[in-house]
mmCIF file of C-alpha atoms and ligand atoms in Angstrom:
data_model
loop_
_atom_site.group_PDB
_atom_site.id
_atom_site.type_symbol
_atom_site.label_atom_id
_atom_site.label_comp_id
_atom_site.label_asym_id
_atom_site.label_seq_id
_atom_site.Cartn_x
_atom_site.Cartn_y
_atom_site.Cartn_z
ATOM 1 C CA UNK A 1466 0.000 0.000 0.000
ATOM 2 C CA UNK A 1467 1.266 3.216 -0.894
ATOM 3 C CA UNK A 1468 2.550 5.648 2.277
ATOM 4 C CA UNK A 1469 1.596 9.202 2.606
ATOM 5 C CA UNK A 1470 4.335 11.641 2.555
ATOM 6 C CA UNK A 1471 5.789 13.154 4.887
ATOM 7 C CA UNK A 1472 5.948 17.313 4.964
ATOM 8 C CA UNK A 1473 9.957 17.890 4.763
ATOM 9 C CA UNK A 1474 9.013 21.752 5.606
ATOM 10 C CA UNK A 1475 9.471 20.735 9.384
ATOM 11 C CA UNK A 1476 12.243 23.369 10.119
ATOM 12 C CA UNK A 1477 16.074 22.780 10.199
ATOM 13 C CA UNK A 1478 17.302 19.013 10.481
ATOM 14 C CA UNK A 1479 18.039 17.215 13.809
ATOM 15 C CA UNK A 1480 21.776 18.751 14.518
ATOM 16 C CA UNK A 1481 22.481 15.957 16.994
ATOM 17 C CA UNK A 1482 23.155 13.144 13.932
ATOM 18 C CA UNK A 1483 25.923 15.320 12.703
ATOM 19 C CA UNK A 1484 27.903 15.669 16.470
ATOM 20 C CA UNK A 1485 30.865 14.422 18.005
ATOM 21 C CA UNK A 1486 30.229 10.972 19.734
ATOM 22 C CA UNK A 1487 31.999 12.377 22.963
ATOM 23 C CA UNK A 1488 29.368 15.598 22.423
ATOM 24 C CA UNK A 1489 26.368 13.803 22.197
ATOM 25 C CA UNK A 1490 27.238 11.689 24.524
ATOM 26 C CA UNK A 1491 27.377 14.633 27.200
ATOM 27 C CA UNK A 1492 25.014 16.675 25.487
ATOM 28 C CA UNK A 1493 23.512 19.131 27.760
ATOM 29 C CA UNK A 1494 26.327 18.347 30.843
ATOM 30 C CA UNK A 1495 29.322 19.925 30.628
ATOM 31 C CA UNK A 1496 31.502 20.380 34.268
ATOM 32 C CA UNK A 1497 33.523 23.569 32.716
ATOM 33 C CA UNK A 1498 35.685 24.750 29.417
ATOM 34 C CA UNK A 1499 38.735 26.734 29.153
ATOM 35 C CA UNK A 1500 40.877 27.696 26.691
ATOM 36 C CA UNK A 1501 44.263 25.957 26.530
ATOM 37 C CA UNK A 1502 45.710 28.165 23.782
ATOM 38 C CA UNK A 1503 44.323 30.933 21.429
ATOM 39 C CA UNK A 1504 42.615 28.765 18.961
ATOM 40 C CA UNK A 1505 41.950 25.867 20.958
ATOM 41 C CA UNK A 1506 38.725 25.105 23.380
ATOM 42 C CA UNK A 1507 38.915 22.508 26.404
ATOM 43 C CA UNK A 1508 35.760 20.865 27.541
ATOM 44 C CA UNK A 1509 35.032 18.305 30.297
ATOM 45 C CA UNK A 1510 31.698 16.634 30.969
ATOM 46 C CA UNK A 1511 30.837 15.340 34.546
ATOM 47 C CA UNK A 1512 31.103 11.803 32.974
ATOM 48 C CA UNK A 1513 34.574 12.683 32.939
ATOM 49 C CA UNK A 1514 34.914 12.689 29.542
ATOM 50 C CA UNK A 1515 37.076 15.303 27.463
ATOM 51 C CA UNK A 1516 37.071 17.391 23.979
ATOM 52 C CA UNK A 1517 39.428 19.366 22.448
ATOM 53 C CA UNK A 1518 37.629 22.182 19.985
ATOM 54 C CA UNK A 1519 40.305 23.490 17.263
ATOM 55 C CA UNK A 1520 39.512 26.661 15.437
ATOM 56 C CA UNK A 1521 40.879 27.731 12.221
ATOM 57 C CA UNK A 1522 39.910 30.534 9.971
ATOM 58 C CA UNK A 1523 38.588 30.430 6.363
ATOM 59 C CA UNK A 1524 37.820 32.807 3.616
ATOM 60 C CA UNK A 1525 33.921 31.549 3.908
ATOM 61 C CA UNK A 1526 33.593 31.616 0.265
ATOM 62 C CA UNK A 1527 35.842 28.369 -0.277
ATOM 63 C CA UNK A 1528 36.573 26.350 -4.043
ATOM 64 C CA UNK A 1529 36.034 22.605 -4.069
ATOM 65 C CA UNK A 1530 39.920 22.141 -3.690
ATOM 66 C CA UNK A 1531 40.103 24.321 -0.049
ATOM 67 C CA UNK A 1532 36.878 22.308 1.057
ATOM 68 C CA UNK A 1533 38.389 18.874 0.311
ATOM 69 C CA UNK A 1534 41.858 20.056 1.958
ATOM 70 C CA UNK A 1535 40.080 20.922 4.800
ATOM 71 C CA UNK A 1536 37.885 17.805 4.674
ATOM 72 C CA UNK A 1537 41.063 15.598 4.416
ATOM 73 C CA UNK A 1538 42.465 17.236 7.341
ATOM 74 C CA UNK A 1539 39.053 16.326 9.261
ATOM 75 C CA UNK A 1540 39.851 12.599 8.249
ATOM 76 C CA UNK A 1541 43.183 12.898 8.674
ATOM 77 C CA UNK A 1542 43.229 14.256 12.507
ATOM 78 C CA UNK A 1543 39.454 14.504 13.780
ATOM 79 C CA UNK A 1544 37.717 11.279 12.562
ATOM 80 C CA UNK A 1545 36.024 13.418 10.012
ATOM 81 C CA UNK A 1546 34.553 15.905 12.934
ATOM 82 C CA UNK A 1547 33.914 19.533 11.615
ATOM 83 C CA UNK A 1548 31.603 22.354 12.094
ATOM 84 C CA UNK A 1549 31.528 25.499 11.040
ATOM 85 C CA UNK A 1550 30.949 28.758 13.449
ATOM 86 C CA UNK A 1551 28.919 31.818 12.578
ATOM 87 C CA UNK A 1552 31.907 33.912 11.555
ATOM 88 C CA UNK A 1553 33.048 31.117 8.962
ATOM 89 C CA UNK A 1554 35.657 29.520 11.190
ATOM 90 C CA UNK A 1555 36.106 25.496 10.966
ATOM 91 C CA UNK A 1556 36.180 24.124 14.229
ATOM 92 C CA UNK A 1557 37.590 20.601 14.471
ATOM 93 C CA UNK A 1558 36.747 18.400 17.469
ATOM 94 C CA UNK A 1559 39.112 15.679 19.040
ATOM 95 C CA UNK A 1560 38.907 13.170 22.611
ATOM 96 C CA UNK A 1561 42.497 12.856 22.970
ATOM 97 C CA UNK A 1562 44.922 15.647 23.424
ATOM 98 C CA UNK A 1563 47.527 14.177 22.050
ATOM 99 C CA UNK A 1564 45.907 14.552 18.418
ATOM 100 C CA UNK A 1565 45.787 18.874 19.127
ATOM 101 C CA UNK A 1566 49.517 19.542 18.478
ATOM 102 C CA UNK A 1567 49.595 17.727 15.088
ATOM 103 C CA UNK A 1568 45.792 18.824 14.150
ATOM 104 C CA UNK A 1569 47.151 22.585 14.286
ATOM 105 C CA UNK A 1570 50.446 21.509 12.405
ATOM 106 C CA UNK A 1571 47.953 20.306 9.580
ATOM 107 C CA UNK A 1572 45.883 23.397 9.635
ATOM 108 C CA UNK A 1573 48.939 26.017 9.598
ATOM 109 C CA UNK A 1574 50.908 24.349 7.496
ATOM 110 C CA UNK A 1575 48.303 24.145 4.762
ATOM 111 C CA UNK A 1576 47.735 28.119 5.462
ATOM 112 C CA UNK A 1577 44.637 27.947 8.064
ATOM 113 C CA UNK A 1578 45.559 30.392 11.051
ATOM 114 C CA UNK A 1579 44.463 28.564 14.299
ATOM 115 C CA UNK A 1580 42.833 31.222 16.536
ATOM 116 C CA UNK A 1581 39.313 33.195 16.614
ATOM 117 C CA UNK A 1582 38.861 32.078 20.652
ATOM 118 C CA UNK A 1583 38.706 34.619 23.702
ATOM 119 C CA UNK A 1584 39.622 37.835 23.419
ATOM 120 C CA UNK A 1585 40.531 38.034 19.537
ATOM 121 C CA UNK A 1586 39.281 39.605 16.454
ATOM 122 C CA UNK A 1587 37.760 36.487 15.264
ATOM 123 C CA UNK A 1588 37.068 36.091 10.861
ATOM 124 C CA UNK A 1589 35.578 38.653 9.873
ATOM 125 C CA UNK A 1590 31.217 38.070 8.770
ATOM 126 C CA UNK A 1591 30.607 39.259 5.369
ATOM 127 C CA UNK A 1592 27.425 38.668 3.215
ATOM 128 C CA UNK A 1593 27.678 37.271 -0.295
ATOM 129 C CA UNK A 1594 29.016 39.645 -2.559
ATOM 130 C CA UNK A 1595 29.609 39.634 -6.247
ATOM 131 C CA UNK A 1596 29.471 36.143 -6.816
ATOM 132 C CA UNK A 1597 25.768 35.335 -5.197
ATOM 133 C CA UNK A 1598 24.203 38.122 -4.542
ATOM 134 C CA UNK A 1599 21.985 40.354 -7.628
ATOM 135 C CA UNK A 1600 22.264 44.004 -6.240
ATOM 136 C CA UNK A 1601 25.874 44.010 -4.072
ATOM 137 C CA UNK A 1602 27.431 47.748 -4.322
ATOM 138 C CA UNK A 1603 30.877 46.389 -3.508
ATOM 139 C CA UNK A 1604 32.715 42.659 -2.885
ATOM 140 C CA UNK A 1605 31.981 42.541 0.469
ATOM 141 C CA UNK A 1606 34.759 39.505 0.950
ATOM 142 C CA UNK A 1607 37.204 41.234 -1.083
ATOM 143 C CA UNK A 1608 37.035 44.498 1.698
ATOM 144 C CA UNK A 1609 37.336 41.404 4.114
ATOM 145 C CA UNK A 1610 40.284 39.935 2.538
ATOM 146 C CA UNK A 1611 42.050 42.862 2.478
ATOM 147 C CA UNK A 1612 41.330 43.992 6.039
ATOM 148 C CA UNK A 1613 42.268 39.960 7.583
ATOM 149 C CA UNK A 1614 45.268 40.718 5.986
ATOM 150 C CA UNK A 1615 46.127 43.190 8.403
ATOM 151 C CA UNK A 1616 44.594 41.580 11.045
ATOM 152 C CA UNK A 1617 45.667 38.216 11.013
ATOM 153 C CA UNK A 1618 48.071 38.634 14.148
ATOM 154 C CA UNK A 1619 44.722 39.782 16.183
ATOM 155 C CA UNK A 1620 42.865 36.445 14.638
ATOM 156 C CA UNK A 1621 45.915 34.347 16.338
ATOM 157 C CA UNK A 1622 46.115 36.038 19.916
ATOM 158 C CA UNK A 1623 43.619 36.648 22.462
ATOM 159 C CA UNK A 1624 45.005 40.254 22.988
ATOM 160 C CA UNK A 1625 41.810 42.337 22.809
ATOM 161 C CA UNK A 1626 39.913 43.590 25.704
ATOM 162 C CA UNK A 1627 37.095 41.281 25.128
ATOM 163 C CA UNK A 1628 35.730 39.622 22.094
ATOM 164 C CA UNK A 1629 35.566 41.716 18.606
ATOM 165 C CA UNK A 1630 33.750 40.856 15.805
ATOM 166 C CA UNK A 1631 33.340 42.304 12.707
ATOM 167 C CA UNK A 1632 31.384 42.325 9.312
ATOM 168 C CA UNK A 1633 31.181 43.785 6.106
ATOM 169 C CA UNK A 1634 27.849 44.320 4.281
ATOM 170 C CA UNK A 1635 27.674 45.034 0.699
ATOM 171 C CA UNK A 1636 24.109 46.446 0.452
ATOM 172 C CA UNK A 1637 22.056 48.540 3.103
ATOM 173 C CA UNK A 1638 19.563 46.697 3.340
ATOM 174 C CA UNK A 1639 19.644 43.468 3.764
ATOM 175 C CA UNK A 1640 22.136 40.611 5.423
ATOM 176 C CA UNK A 1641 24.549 42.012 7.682
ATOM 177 C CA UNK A 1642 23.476 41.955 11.260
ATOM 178 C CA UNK A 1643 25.050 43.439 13.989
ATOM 179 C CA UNK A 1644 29.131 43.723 15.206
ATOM 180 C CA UNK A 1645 31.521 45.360 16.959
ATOM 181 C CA UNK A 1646 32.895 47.266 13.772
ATOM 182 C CA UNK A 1647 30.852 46.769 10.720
ATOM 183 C CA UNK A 1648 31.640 48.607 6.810
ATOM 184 C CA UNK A 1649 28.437 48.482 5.105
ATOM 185 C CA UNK A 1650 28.170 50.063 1.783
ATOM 186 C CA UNK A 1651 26.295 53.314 1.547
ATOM 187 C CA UNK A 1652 24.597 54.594 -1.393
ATOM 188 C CA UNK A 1653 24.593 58.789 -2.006
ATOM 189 C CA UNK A 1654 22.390 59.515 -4.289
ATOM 190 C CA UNK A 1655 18.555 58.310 -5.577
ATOM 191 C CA UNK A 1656 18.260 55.468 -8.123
ATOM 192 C CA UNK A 1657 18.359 56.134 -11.815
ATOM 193 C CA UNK A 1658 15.465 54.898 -13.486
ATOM 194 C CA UNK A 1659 15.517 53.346 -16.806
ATOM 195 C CA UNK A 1660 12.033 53.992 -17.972
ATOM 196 C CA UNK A 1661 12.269 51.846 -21.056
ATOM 197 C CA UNK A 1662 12.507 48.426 -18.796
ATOM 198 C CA UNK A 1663 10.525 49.275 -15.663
ATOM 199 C CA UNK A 1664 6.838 48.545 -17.221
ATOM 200 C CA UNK A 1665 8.701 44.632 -18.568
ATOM 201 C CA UNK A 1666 10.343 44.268 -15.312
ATOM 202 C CA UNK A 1667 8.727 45.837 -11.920
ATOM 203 C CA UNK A 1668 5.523 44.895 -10.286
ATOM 204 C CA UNK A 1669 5.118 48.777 -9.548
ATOM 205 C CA UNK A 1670 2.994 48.255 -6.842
ATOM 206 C CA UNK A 1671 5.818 45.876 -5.132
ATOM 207 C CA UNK A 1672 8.302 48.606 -5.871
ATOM 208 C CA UNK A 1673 6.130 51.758 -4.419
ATOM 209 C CA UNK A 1674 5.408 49.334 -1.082
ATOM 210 C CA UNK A 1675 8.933 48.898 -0.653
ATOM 211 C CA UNK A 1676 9.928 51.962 -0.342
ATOM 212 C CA UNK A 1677 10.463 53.184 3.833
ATOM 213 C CA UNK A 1678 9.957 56.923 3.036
ATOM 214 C CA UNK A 1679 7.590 56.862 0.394
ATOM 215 C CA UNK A 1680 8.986 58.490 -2.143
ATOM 216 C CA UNK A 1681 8.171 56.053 -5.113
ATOM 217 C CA UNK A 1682 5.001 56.729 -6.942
ATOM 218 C CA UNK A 1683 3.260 55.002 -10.341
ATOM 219 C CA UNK A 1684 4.319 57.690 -13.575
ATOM 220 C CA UNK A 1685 3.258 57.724 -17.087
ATOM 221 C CA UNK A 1686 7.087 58.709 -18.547
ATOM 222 C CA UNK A 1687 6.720 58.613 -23.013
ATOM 223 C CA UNK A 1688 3.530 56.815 -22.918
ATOM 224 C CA UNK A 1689 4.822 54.001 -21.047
ATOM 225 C CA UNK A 1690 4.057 52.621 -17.087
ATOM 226 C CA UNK A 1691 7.105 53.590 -15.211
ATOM 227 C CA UNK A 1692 7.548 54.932 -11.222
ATOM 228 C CA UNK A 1693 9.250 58.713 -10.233
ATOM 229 C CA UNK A 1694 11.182 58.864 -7.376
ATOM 230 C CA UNK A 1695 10.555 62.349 -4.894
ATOM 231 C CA UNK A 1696 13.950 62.857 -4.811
ATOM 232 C CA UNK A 1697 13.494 65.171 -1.947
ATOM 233 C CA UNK A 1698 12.465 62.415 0.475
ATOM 234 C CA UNK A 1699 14.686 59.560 -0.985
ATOM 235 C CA UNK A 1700 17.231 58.509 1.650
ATOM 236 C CA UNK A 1701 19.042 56.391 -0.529
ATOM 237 C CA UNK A 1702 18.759 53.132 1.183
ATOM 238 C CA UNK A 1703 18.388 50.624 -2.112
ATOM 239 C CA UNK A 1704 15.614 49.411 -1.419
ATOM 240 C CA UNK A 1705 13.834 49.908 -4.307
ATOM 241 C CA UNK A 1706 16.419 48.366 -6.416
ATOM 242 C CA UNK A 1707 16.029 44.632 -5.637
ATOM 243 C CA UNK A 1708 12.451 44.213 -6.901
ATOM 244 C CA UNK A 1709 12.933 46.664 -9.385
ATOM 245 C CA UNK A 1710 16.538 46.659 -11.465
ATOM 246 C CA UNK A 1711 16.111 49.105 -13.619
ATOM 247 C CA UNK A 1712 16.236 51.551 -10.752
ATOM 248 C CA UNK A 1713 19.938 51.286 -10.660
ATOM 249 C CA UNK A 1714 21.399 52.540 -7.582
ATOM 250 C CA UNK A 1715 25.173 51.065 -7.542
ATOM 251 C CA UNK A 1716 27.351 53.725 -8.624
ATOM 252 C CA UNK A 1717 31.259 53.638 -9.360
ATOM 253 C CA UNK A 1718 31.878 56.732 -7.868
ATOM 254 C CA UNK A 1719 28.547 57.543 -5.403
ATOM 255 C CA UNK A 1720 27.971 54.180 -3.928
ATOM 256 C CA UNK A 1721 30.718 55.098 -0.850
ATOM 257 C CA UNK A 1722 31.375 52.613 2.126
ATOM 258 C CA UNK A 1723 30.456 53.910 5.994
ATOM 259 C CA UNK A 1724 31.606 52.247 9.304
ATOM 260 C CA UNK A 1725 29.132 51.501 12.008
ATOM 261 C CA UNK A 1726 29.999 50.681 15.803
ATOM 262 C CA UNK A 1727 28.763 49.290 19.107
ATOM 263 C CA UNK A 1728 26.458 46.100 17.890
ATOM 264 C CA UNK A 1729 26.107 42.869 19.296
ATOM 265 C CA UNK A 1730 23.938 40.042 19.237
ATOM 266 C CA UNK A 1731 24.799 38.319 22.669
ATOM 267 C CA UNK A 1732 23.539 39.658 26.288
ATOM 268 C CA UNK A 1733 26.199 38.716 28.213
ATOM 269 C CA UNK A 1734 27.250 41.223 31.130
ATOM 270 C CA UNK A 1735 24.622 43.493 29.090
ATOM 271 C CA UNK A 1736 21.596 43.610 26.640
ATOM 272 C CA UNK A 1737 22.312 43.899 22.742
ATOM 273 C CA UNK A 1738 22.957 47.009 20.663
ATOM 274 C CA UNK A 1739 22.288 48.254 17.525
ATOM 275 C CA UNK A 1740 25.477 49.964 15.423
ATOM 276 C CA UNK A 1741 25.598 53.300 14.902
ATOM 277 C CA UNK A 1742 27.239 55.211 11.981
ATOM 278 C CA UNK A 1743 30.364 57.036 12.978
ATOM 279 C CA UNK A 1744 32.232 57.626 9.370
ATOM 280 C CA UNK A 1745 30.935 57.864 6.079
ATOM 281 C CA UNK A 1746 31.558 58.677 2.354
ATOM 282 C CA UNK A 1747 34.764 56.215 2.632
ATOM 283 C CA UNK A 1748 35.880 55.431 -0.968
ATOM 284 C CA UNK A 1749 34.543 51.791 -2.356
ATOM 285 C CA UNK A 1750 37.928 51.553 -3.691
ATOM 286 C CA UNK A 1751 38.925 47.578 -4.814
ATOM 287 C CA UNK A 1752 41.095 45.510 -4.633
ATOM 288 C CA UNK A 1753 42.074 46.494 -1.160
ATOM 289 C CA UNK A 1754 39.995 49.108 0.446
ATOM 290 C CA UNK A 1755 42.924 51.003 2.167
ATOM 291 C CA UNK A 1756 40.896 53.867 3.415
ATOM 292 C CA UNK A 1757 38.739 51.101 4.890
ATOM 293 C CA UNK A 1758 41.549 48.839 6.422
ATOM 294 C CA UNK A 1759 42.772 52.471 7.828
ATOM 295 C CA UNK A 1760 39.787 53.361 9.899
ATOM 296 C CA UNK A 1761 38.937 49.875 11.104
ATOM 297 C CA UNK A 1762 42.167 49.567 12.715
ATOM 298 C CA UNK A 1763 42.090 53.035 13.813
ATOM 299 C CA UNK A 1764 38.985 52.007 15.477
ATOM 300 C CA UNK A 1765 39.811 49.110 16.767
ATOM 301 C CA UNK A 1766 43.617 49.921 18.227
ATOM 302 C CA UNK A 1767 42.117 52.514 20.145
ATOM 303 C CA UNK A 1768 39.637 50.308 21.603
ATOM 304 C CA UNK A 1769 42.707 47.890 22.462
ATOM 305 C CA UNK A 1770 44.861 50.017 23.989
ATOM 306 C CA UNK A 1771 41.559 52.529 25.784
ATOM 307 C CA UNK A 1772 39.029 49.726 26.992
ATOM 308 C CA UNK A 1773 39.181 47.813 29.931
ATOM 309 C CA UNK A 1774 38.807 44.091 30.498
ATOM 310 C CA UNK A 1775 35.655 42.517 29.422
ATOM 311 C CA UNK A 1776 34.737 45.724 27.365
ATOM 312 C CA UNK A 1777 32.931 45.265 24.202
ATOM 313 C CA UNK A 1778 33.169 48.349 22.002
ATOM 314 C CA UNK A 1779 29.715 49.375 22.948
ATOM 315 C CA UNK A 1780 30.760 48.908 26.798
ATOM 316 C CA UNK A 1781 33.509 50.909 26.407
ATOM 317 C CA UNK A 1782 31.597 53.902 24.494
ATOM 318 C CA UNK A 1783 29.337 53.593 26.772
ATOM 319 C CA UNK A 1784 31.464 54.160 29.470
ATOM 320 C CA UNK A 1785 33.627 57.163 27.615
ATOM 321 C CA UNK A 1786 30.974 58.596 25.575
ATOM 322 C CA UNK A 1787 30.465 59.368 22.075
ATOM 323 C CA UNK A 1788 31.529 62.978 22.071
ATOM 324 C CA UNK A 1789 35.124 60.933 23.340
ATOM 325 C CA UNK A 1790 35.008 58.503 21.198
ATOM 326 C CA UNK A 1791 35.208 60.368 18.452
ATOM 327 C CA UNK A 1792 38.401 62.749 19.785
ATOM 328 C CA UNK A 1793 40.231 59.191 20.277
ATOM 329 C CA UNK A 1794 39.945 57.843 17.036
ATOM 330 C CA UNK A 1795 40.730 61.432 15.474
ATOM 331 C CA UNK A 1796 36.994 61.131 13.386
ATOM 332 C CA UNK A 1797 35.505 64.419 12.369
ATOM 333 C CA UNK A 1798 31.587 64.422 14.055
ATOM 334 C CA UNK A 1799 28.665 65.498 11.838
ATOM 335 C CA UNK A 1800 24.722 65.768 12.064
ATOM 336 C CA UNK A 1801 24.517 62.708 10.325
ATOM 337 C CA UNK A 1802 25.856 60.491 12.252
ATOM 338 C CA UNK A 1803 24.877 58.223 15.454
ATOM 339 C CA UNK A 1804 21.085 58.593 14.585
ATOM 340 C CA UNK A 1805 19.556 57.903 17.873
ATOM 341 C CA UNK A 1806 16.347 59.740 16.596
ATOM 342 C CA UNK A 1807 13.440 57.622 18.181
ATOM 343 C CA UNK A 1808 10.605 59.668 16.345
ATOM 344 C CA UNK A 1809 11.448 57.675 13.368
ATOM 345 C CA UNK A 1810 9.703 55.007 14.459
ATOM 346 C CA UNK A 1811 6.418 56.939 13.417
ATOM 347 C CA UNK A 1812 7.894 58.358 10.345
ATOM 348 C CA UNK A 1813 9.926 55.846 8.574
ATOM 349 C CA UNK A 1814 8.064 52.609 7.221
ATOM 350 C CA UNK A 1815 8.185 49.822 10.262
ATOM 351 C CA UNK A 1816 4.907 47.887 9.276
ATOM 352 C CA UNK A 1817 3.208 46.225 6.234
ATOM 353 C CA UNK A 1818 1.114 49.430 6.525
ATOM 354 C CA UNK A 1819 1.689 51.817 3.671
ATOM 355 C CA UNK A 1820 1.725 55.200 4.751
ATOM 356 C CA UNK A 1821 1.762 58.664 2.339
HETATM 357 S S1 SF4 B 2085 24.065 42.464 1.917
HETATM 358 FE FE1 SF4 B 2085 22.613 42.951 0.264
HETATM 359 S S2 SF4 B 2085 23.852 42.909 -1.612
HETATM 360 FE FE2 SF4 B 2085 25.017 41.871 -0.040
HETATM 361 S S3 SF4 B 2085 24.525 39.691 -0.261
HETATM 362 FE FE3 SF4 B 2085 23.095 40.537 1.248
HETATM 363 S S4 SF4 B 2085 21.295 41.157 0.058
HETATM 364 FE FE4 SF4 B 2085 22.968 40.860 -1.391
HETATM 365 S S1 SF4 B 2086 16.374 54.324 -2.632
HETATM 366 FE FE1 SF4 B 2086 15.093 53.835 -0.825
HETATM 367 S S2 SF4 B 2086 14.262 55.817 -0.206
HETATM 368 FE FE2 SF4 B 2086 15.005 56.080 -2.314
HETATM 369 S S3 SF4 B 2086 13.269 55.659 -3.594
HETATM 370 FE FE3 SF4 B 2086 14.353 53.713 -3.391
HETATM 371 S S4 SF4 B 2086 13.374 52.697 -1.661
HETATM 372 FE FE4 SF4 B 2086 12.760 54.867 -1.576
#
């Protein structure tokens, strides 16, 4: 008799097939964890048993040959044990200590760093870029590239006050989330409409809901359906552009790059932030992003050497205050930035409601 079948739409798989033996063994009763070494995670279970955690960086966007390297490694040294963290880092897990030393041989010799534990700048978030994404202004792991570079001795120590993590974000819109020190592209000027595609292209309706500030609005433009944009009101976020190409908004020269500060996800010693936009207009200058690189570091050496233990940036702005935060990382202050204006929340688009 035939069988019914099942819904697969029944969320994300069970993650417990996929774990360490030792880990699902002791699932849910762990004694302690410390951290040996930068890079490396300790963990004991009240069974008594033990697991050693070994961290390595990647460039997240991997080829088939980097992903079977780092598979054969897994086979090699771990029993075939890997997961990946949410910053792109490979974590492999071993029960016997004496496998760590030549598991981190394997890793560094092939060109992984081992590190991204404690107090370091672990690899750097970025959202997809060029090569998945349709409406990226910039390569957001090209700007991340570029800036690990730099940063790789951070990636390797646990020298920071307290955790830092970054991300890069290649539209303002969408992915992204929230960090320590995020670049996040930053378009200056409205979309330019190509009036000959919109009516083949655009559900207008789709593209005049989307817009936060209402600006968009259904034109006749030579005899054809298109949309006009009030330019007055536009803010310039992009998000018109996605469900609508042919209002182009990426621009060579006006799409710029800005750096937020003082986000983070967790609530440990205190509740989450949101980032806040303390430079802007930054060239989107590839392959390397110097002016970038430059104020990251700027940023984030003067939180390393001005923050005190256990600080997160947003702790340790907190505690100095923006007005000195921005006279110790030598950034000019305008209007524009840190937009702690809470009667947007009336004004700006935050429901399915359309307002005009
Ligand atoms: S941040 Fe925007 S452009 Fe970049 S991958 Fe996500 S949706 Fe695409
Ligand atoms: S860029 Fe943003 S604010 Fe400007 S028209 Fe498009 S959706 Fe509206």
């Amino acid at each position: 008799m035939a069988t019914m079948r099942t819904p697969i739409e029944s969320g994300v798989p069970d993650n417990k097939q996929f774990l360490h033996p030792l880990m699902k063994k002791n699932y849910g009763n762990w004694k302690y964890h410390d951290r040996p070494r930068p890079g490396v995670l300790h963990h004991v279970a009240h069974s008594g048993d033990e697991i050693w955690t070994v961290r390595a960086g990647t460039q997240r966007q991997m080829d088939l040959f980097t992903i079977r390297k780092l598979c054969d490694i897994a086979d090699q040294h771990a029993d075939g044990h890997v997961r990946f963290t949410i910053r792109s880092n490979i974590e492999y897990m071993v029960s016997d200590e004496s496998r760590v030393a030549p598991l981190i041989e394997a890793l560094t010799s092939n060109g992984f760093p081992v590190g991204g534990t404690g107090n370091s700048v672990s690899a750097i978030a970025h959202t997809q870029g060029w090569l998945h994404c349709d409406i990226p202004g910039t390569d957001a792991s090209g700007a991340v590239k570029a800036l690990m570079d730099d940063l790789h001795a951070e990636f390797i120590k646990e020298e920071m006050p307290n955790r830092v993590h970054l991300s890069t974000s290649c539209c303002e819109i969408n992915c992204g989330g929230q960090a320590d020190i995020a670049i996040i592209i930053q378009h200056t000027k409205p979309p330019k409409i190509n009036h000959d595609l919109v009516a083949n292209m655009c559900e207008r309706p789709t593209v005049v809901a989307r817009c936060p500030v209402a600006a968009i609005r259904p034109a006749m433009v030579n005899g054809k359906p298109s949309l006009e944009i009030d330019e007055s009101k536009c803010m310039c976020c992009g998000a018109c552009y996605p469900p609508c190409p042919p209002m182009q908004i990426n621009d060579p020269e006006h799409s710029k790059l800005a750096i937020w500060v003082g986000g983070k996800n967790s609530n440990a010693r205190g509740k989450p932030t949101f980032m806040k936009m303390v430079a802007s207009g930054l060239p989107n200058n590839p392959p390397r992003w110097p002016e970038v690189s430059a104020m990251v570091k700027k940023i984030l050496y003067t939180y390393k050497e001005d923050a005190r233990s256990w600080e997160r940036v947003s702790d340790w702005i907190e505690r100095i205050g923006w007005p000195a935060f921005f006279e110790k990382c030598d950034l000019p202050f305008t209007k524009y930035l840190i937009d702690d204006w809470r009667g947007s929340r009336s004004s700006l688009n935050a429901s399915t409601h359309i307002r005009f």
